[in-house]
mmCIF file of C-alpha atoms in Angstrom:
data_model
loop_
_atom_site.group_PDB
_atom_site.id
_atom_site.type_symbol
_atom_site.label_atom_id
_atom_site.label_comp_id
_atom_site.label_asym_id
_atom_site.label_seq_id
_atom_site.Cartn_x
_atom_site.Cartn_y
_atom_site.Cartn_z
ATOM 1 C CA UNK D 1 16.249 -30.702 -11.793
ATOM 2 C CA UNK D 2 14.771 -27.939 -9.890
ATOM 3 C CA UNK D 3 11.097 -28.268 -10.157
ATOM 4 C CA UNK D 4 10.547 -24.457 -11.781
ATOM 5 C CA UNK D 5 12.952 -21.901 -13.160
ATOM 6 C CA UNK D 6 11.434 -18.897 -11.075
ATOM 7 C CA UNK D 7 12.394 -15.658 -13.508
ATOM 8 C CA UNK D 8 9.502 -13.752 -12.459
ATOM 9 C CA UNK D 9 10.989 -11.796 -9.322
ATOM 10 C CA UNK D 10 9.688 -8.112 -10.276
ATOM 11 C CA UNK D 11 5.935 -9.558 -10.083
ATOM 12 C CA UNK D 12 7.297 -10.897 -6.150
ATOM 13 C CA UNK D 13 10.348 -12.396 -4.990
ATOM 14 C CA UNK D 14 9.596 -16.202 -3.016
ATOM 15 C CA UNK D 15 9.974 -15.635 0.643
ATOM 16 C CA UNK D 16 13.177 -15.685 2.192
ATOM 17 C CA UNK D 17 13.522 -19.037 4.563
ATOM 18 C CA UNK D 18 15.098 -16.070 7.116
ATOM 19 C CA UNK D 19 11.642 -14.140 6.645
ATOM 20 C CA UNK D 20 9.593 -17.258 7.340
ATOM 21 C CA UNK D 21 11.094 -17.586 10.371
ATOM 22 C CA UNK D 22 10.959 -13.918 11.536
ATOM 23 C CA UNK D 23 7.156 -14.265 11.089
ATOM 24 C CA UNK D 24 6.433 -17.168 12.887
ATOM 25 C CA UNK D 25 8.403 -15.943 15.983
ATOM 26 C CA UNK D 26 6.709 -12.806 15.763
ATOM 27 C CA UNK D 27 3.035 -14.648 15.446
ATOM 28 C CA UNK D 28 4.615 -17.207 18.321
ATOM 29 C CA UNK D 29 5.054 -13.823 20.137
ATOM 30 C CA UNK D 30 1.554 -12.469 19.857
ATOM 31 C CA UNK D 31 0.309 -9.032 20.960
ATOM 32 C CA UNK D 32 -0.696 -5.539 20.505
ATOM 33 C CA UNK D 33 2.267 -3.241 19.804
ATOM 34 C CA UNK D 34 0.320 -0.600 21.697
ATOM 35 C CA UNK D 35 -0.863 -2.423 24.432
ATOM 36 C CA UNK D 36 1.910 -1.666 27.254
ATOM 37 C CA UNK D 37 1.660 -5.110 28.944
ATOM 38 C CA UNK D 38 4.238 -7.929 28.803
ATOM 39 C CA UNK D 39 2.834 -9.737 25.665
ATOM 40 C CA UNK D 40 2.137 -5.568 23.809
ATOM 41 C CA UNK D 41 5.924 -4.722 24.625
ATOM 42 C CA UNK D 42 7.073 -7.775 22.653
ATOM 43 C CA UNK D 43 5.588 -6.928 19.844
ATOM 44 C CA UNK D 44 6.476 -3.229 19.975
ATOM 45 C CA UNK D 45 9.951 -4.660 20.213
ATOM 46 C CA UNK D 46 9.665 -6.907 17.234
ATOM 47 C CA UNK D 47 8.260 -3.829 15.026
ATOM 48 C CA UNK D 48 11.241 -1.419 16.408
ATOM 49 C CA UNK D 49 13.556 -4.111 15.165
ATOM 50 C CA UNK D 50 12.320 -4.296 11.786
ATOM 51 C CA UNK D 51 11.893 -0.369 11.563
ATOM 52 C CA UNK D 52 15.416 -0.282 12.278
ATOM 53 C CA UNK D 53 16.735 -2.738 9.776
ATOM 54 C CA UNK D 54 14.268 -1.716 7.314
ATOM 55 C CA UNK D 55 15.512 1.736 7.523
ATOM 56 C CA UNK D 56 19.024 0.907 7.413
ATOM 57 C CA UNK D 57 18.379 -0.941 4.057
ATOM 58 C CA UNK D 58 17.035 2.518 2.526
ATOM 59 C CA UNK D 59 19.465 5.162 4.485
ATOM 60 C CA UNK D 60 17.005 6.190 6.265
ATOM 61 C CA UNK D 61 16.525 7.035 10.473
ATOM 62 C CA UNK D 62 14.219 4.544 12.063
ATOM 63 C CA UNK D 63 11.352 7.496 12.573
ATOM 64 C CA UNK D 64 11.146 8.426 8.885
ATOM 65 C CA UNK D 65 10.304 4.923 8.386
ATOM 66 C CA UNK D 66 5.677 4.572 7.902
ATOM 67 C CA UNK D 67 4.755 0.816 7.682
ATOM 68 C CA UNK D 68 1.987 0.249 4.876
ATOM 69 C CA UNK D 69 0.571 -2.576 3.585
ATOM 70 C CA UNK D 70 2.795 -3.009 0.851
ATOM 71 C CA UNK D 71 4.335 -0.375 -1.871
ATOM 72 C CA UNK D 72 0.925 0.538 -3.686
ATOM 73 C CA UNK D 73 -0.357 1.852 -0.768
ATOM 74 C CA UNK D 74 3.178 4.007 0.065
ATOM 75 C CA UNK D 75 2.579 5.342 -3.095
ATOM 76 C CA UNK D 76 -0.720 6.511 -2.749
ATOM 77 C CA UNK D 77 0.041 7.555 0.813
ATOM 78 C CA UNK D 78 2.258 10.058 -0.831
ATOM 79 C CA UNK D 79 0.726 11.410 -3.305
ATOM 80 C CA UNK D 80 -2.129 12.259 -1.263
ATOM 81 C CA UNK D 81 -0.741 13.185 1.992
ATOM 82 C CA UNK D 82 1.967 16.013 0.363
ATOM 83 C CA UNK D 83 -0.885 18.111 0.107
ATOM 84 C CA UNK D 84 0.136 19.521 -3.255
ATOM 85 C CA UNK D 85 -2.655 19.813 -5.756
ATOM 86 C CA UNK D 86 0.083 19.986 -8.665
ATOM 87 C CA UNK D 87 1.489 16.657 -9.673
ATOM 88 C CA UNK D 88 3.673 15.350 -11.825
ATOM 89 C CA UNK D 89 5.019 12.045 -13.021
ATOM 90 C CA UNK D 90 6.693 10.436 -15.503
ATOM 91 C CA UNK D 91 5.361 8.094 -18.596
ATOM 92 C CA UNK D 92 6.465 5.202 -17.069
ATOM 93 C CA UNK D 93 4.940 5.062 -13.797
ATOM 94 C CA UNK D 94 3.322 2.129 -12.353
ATOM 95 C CA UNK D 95 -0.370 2.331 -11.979
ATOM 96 C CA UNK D 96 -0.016 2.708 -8.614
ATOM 97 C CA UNK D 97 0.652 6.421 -9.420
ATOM 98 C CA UNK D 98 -0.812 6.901 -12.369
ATOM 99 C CA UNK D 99 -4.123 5.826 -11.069
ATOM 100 C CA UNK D 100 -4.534 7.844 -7.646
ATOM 101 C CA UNK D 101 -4.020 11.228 -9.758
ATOM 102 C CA UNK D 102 -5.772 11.042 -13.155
ATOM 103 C CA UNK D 103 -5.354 14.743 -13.330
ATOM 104 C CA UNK D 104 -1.346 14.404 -13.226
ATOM 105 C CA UNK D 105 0.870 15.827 -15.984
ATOM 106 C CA UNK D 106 3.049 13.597 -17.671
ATOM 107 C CA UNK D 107 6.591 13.559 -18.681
ATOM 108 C CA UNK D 108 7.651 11.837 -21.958
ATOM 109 C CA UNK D 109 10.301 9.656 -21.966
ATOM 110 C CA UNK D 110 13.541 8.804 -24.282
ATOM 111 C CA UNK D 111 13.797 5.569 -26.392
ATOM 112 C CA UNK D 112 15.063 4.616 -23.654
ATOM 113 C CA UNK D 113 12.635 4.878 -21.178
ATOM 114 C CA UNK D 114 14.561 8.054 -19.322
ATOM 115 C CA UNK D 115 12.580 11.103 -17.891
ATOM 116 C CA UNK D 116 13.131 13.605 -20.451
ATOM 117 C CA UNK D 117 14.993 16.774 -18.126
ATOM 118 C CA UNK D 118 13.985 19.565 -20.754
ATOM 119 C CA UNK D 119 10.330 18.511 -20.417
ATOM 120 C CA UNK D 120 10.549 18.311 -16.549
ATOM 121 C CA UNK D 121 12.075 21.635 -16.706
ATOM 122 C CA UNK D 122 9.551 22.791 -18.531
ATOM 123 C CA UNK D 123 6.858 21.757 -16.764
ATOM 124 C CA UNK D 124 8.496 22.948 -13.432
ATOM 125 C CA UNK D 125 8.716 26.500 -14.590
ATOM 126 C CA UNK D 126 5.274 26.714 -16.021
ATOM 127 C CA UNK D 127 3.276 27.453 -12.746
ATOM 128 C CA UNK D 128 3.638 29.373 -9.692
ATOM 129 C CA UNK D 129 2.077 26.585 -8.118
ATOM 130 C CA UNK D 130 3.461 24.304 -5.307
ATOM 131 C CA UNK D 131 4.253 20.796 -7.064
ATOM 132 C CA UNK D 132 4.836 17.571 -6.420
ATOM 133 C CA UNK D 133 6.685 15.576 -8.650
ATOM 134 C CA UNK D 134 7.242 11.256 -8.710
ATOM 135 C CA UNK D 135 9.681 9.807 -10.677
ATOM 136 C CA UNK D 136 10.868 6.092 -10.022
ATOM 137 C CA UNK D 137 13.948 4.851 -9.259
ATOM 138 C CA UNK D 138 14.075 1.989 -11.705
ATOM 139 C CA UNK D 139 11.129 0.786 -14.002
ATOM 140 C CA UNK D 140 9.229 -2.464 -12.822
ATOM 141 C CA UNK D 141 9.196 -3.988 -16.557
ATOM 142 C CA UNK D 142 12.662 -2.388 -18.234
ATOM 143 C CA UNK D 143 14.722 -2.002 -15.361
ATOM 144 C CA UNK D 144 15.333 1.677 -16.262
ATOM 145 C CA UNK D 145 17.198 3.594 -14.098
ATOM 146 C CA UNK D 146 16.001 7.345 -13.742
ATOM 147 C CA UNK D 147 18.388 10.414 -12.971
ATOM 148 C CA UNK D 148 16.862 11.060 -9.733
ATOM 149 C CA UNK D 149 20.015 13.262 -8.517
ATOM 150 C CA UNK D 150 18.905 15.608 -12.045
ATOM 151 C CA UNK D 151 15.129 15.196 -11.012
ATOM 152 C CA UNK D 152 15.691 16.034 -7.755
ATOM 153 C CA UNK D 153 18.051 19.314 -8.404
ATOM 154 C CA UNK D 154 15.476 20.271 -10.752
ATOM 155 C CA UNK D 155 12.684 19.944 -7.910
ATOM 156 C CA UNK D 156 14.662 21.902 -5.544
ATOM 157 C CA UNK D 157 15.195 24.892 -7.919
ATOM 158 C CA UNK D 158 11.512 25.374 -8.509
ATOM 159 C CA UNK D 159 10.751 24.233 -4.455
ATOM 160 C CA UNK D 160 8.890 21.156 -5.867
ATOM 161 C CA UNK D 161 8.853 18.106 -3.502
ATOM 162 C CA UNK D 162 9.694 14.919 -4.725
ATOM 163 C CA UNK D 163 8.246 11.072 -4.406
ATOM 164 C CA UNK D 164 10.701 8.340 -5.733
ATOM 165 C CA UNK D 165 8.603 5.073 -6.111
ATOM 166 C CA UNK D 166 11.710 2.633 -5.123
ATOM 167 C CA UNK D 167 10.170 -0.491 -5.063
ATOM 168 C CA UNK D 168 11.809 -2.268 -7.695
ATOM 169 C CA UNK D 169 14.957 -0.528 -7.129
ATOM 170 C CA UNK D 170 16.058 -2.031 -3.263
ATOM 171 C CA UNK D 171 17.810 -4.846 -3.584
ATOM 172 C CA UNK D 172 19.373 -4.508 -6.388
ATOM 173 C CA UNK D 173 20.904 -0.926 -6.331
ATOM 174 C CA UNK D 174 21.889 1.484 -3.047
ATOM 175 C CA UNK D 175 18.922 2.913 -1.953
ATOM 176 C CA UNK D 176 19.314 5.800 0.254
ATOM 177 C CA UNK D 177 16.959 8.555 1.094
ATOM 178 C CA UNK D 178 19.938 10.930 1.748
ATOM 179 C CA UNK D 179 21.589 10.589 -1.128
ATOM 180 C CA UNK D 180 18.892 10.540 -3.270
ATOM 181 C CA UNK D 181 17.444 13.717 -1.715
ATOM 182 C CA UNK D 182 13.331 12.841 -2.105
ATOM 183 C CA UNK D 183 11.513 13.803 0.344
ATOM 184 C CA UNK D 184 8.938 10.211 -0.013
ATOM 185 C CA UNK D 185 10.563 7.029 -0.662
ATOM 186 C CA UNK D 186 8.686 3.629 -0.921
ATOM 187 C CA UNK D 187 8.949 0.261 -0.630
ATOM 188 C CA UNK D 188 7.863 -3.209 -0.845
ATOM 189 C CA UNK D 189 8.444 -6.124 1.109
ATOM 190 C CA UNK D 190 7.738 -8.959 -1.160
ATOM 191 C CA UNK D 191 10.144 -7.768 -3.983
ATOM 192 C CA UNK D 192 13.482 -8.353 -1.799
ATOM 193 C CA UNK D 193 12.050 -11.710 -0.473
ATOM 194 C CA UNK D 194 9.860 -10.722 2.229
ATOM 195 C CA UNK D 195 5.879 -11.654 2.741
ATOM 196 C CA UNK D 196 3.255 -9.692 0.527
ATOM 197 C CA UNK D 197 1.230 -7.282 2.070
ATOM 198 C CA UNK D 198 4.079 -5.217 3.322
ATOM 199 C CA UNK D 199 5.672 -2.583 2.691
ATOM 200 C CA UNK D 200 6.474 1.391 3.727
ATOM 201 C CA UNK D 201 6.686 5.308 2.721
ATOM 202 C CA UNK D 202 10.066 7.177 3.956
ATOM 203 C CA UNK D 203 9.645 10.162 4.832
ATOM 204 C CA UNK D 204 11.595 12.968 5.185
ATOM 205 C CA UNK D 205 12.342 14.866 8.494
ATOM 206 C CA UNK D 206 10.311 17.847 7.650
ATOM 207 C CA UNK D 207 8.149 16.567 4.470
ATOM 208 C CA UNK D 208 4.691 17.245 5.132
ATOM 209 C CA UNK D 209 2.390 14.108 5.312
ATOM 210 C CA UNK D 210 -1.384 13.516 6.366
ATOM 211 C CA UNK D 211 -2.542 10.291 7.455
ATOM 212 C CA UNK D 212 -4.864 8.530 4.610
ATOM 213 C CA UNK D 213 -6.242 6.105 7.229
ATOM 214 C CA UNK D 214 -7.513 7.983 10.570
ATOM 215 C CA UNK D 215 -8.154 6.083 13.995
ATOM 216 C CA UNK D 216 -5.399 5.630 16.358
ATOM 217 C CA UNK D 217 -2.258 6.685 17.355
ATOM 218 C CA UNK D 218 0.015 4.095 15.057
ATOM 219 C CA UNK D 219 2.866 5.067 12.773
ATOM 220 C CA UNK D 220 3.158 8.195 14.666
ATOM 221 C CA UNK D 221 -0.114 9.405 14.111
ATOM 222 C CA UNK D 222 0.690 8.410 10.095
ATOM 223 C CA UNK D 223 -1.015 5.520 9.680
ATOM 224 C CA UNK D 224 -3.846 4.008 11.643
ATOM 225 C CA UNK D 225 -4.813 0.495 12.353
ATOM 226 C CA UNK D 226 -2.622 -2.226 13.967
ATOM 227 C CA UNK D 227 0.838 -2.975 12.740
ATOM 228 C CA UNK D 228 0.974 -6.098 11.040
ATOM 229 C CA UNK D 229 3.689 -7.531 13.613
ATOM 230 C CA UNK D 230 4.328 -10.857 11.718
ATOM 231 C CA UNK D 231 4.523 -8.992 8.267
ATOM 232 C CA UNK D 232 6.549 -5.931 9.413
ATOM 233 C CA UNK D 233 9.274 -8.743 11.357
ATOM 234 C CA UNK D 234 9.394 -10.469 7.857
ATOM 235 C CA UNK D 235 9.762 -6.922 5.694
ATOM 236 C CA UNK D 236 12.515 -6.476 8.530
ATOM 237 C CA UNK D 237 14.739 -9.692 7.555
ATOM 238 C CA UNK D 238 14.645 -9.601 4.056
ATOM 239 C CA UNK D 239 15.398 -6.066 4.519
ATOM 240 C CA UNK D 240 18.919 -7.783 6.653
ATOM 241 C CA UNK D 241 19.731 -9.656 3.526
ATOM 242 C CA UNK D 242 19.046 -7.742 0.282
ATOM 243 C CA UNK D 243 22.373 -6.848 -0.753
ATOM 244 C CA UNK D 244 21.922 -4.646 -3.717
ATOM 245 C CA UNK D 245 23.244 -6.394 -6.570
ATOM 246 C CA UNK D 246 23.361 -9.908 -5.681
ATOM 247 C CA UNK D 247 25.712 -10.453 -8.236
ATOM 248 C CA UNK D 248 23.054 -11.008 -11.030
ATOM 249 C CA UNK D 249 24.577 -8.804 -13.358
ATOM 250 C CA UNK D 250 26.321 -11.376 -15.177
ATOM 251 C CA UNK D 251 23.402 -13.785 -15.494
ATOM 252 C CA UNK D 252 21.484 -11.440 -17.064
ATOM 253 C CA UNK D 253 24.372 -10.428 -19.678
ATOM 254 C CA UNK D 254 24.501 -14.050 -20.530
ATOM 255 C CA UNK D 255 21.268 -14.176 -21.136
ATOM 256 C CA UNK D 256 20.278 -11.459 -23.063
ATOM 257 C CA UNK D 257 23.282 -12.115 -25.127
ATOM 258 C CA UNK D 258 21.884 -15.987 -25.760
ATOM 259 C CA UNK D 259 18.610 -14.636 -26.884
ATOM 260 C CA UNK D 260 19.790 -12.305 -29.318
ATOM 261 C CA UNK D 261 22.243 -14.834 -30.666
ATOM 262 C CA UNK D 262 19.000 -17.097 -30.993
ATOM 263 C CA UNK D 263 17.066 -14.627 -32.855
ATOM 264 C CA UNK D 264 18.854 -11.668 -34.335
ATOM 265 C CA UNK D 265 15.715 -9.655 -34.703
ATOM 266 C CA UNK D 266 14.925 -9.948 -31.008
ATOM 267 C CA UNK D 267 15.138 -6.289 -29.069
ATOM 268 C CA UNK D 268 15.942 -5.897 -25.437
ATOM 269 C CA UNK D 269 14.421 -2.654 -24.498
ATOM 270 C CA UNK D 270 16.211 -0.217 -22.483
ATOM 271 C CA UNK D 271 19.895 -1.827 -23.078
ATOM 272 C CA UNK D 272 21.220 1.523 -24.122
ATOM 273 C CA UNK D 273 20.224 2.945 -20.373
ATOM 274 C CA UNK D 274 21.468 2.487 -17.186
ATOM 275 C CA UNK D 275 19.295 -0.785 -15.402
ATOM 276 C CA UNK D 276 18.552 -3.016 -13.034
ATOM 277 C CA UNK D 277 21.139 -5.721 -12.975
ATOM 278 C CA UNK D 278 18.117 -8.185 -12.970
ATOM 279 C CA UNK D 279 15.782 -7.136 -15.140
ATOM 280 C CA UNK D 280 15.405 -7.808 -19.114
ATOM 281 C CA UNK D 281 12.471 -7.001 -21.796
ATOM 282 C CA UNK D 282 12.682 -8.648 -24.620
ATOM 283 C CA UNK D 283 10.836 -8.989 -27.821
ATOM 284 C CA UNK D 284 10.401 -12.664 -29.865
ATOM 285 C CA UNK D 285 9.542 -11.312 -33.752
ATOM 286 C CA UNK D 286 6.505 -12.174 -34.357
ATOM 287 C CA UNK D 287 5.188 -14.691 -31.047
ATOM 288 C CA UNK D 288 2.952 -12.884 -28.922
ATOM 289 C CA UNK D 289 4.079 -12.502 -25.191
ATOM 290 C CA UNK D 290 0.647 -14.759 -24.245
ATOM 291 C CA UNK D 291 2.344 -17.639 -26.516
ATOM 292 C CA UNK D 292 5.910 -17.510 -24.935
ATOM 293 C CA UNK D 293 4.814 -17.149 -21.388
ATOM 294 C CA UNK D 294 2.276 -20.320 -22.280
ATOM 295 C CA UNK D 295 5.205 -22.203 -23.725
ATOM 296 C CA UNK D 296 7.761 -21.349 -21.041
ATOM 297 C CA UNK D 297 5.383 -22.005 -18.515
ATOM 298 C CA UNK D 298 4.727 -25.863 -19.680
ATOM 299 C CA UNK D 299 8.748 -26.109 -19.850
ATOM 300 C CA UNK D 300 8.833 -24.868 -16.531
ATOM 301 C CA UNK D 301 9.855 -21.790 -16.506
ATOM 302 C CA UNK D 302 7.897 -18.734 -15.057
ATOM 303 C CA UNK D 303 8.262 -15.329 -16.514
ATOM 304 C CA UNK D 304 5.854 -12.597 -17.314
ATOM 305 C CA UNK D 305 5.073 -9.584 -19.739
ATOM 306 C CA UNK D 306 5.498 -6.711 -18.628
ATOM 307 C CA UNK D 307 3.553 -5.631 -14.704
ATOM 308 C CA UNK D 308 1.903 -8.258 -12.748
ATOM 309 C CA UNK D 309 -1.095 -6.083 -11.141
ATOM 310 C CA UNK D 310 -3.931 -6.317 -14.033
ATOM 311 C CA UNK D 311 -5.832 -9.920 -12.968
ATOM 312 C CA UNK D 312 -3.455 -11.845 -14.799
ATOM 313 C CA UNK D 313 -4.430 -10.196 -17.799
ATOM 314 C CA UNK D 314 -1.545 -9.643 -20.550
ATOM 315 C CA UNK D 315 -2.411 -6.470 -22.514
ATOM 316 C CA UNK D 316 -0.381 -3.359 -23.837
ATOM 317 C CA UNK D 317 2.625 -1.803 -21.631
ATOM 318 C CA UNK D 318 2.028 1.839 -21.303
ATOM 319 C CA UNK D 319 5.528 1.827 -20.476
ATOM 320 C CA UNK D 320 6.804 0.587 -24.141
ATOM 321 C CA UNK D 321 4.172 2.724 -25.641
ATOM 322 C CA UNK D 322 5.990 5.715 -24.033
ATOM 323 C CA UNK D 323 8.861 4.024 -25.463
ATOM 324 C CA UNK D 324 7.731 4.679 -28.663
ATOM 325 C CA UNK D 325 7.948 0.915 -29.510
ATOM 326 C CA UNK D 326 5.504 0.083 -32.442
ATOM 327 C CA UNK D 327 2.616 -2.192 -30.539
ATOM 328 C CA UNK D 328 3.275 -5.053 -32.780
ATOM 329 C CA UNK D 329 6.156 -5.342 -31.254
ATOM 330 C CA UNK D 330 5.266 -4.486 -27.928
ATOM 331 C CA UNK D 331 3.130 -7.194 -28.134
ATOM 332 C CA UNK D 332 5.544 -9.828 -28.608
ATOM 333 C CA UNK D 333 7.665 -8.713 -25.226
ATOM 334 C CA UNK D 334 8.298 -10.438 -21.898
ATOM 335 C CA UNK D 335 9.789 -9.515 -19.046
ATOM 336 C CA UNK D 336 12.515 -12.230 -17.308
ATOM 337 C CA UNK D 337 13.766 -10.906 -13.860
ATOM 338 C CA UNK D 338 16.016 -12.990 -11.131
ATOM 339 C CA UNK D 339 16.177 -12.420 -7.638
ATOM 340 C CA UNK D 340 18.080 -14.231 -4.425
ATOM 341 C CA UNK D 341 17.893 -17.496 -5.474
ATOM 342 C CA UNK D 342 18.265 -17.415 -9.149
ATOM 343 C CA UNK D 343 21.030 -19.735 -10.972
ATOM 344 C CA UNK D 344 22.845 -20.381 -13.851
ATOM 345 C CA UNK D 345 20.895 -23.737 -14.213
ATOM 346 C CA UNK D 346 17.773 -21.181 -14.044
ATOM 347 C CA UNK D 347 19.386 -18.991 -16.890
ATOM 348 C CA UNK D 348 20.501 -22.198 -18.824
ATOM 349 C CA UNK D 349 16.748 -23.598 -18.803
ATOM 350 C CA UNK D 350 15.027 -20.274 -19.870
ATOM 351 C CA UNK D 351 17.250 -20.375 -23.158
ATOM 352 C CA UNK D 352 16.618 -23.805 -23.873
ATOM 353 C CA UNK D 353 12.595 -23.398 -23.799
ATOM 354 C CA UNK D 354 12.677 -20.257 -25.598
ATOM 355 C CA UNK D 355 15.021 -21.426 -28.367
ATOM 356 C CA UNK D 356 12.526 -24.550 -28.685
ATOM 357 C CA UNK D 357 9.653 -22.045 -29.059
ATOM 358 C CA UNK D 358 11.561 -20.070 -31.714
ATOM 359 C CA UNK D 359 12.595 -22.853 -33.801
ATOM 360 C CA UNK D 360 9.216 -24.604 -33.972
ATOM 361 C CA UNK D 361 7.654 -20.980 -35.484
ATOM 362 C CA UNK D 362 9.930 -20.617 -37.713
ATOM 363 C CA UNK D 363 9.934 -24.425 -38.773
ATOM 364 C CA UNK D 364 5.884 -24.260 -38.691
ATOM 365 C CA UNK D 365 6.524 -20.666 -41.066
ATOM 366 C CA UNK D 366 8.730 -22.220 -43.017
ATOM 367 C CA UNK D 367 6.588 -25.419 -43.674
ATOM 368 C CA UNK D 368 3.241 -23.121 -44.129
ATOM 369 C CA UNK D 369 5.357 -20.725 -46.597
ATOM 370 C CA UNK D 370 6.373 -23.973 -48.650
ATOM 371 C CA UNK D 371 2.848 -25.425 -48.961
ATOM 372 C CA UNK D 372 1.513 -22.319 -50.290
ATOM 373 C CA UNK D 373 4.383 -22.323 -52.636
ATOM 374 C CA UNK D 374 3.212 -25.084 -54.218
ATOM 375 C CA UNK D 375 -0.317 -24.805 -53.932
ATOM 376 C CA UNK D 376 0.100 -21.516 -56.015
#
């Protein structure tokens, strides 16, 4: 037996054995990418490497490609350096863009969790005023998939410019900045299996951009400081080998359709949209997410609820809350999501434990209900 069922790949994805090795040739390799000595031009040459697989993952040209340290800082990068006062974002954002712009409108949301167009249009049309709108590709605790081809004609009709927060999203689905037509793009290295404390901003030929971090020359004059050579070669080989879909789809069908079967009442959020082939939310009635994650965790499986950012802390999803779903409910959700080296023994184990957890409530209901029967 495999000594944990992993299910937790949205919080990070383990490291690929392919990235390991990337970063300890790189680190073998030492240097300054901008020192233009022997030892400096290896490392430049390890960095151009990755820029160039990294931007073939995402569609993207090898220049339009800004190496961060990881996908909150991409995001913020963007939102800042547009230069658009105006923002605007959707109610199911991840903090890391609802927090660098406290002033930003929001967009409601379906049921669903999908951008409401008529609001966005709306809200486009309401101001003369240069805006810049971010919308994610797919949600980090649903799996949600947004319309970003409707966002961005939208944008482009009122001459808005648009950030698409990708970072759950590569891997798993095509990812191209052409297609997609933003003009920002980010990523993350550690959610296709590559080290944490990685990650980058596309950006568009043309998009404006100023530099949040000022000092040298790196990025092209887009983001000082040293390149992290050993975590950029790493982003750069998981970036080789995340295949969008990974054929997960089924796995996730399987299990979703065990858990229901398990308990009827149970609610996978989002089903009725378009989502991440890897990604579910479901409710247990009545057992608190802090209970099942405890439970699965001492079966051996690892799962969470909802984002993975707050200090381990389990508290209320603003993302189900824009849902609409009633916080007793919300607060009986976790989120299971697979990744490269999920299998069916993986699936198979998560059932087990959670069935367990479900029958001993409703055996310890049962047996409470009974003895207060016939104490009355």
């Amino acid at each position: 037996m495999r000594p944990l069922a992993y299910l937790d790949h949205n919080a990070t994805s383990p490291l690929r054995p392919a990235a390991w090795d990337a970063m300890a040739e790189a680190m073998r390799a030492g240097g300054n990418p901008s020192s233009v000595h022997a030892s400096g031009r290896r490392a430049r040459a390890i960095v151009d490497k990755a820029r160039r697989e990294v931007a073939s993952l995402a569609g993207a040209e090898p220049s339009e490609i800004v190496f961060t340290s990881g996908g909150t800082e991409a995001n913020n990068l963007a939102l800042s350096g547009a230069g658009r006062r105006r923002v605007l974002i959707s109610a199911v954002e991840h903090d890391s863009v609802r927090r660098p712009v406290p002033q930003a409108e929001v967009l409601p949301v379906d049921g669903e969790g999908v951008l409401d167009l008529a609001a966005l249009e709306r809200a486009l049309a309401a101001s003369a005023e240069p805006v810049l709108l971010s919308v994610m590709l797919a949600n980090n605790e649903t799996g949600v998939l947004q319309p970003i081809a409707e966002v961005v004609r939208l944008a482009r009709r009122a001459g808005a410019l648009v950030h698409c927060d990708a970072v759950q999203a590569a891997g798993k689905v095509p990812v191209d900045l052409r297609d997609l037509g933003v003009d920002y793009l980010s990523l993350s290295a550690h959610k296709i299996g590559g080290p944490t404390g990685g990650g980058a901003l596309l950006v568009r030929k043309g998009a404006p951009l100023s530099p949040a971090l000022r000092g040298g020359g790196q990025e092209s004059n887009r983001r000082a400081g040293t390149e992290n050579v050993a975590g950029i070669a790493g982003f750069g080989a998981a970036a080789v080998l995340a295949a969008p879909g990974l054929g997960l789809g089924a796995l996730r069908d399987k299990l979703e359709l065990s858990l229901v079967q398990i308990a009827p009442a149970a609610r996978v959020f989002g089903a009725g949209a378009p989502r991440l082939c890897n990604t579910s939310c479901v409710s247990m009635p009545g057992i608190a997410a802090e209970t099942q994650i405890m439970a699965l965790d001492l079966a051996g499986v690892c799962v969470s609820a909802g984002a993975a950012c707050s200090s381990g802390k389990v508290q209320r999803s603003p993302v189900l809350e824009a849902m609409g779903v009633p916080a007793a409910e919300a607060a009986c959700a976790i989120r299971i999501s697979l990744g490269w080296n999920t299998e069916s023994a993986d699936i198979e184990r998560l059932i087990t434990a959670w069935q367990d957890l479900y029958i001993r409530v409703q055996q310890s209901d049962i047996f409470h209900t009974g003895s207060r029967a016939r104490a009355a």
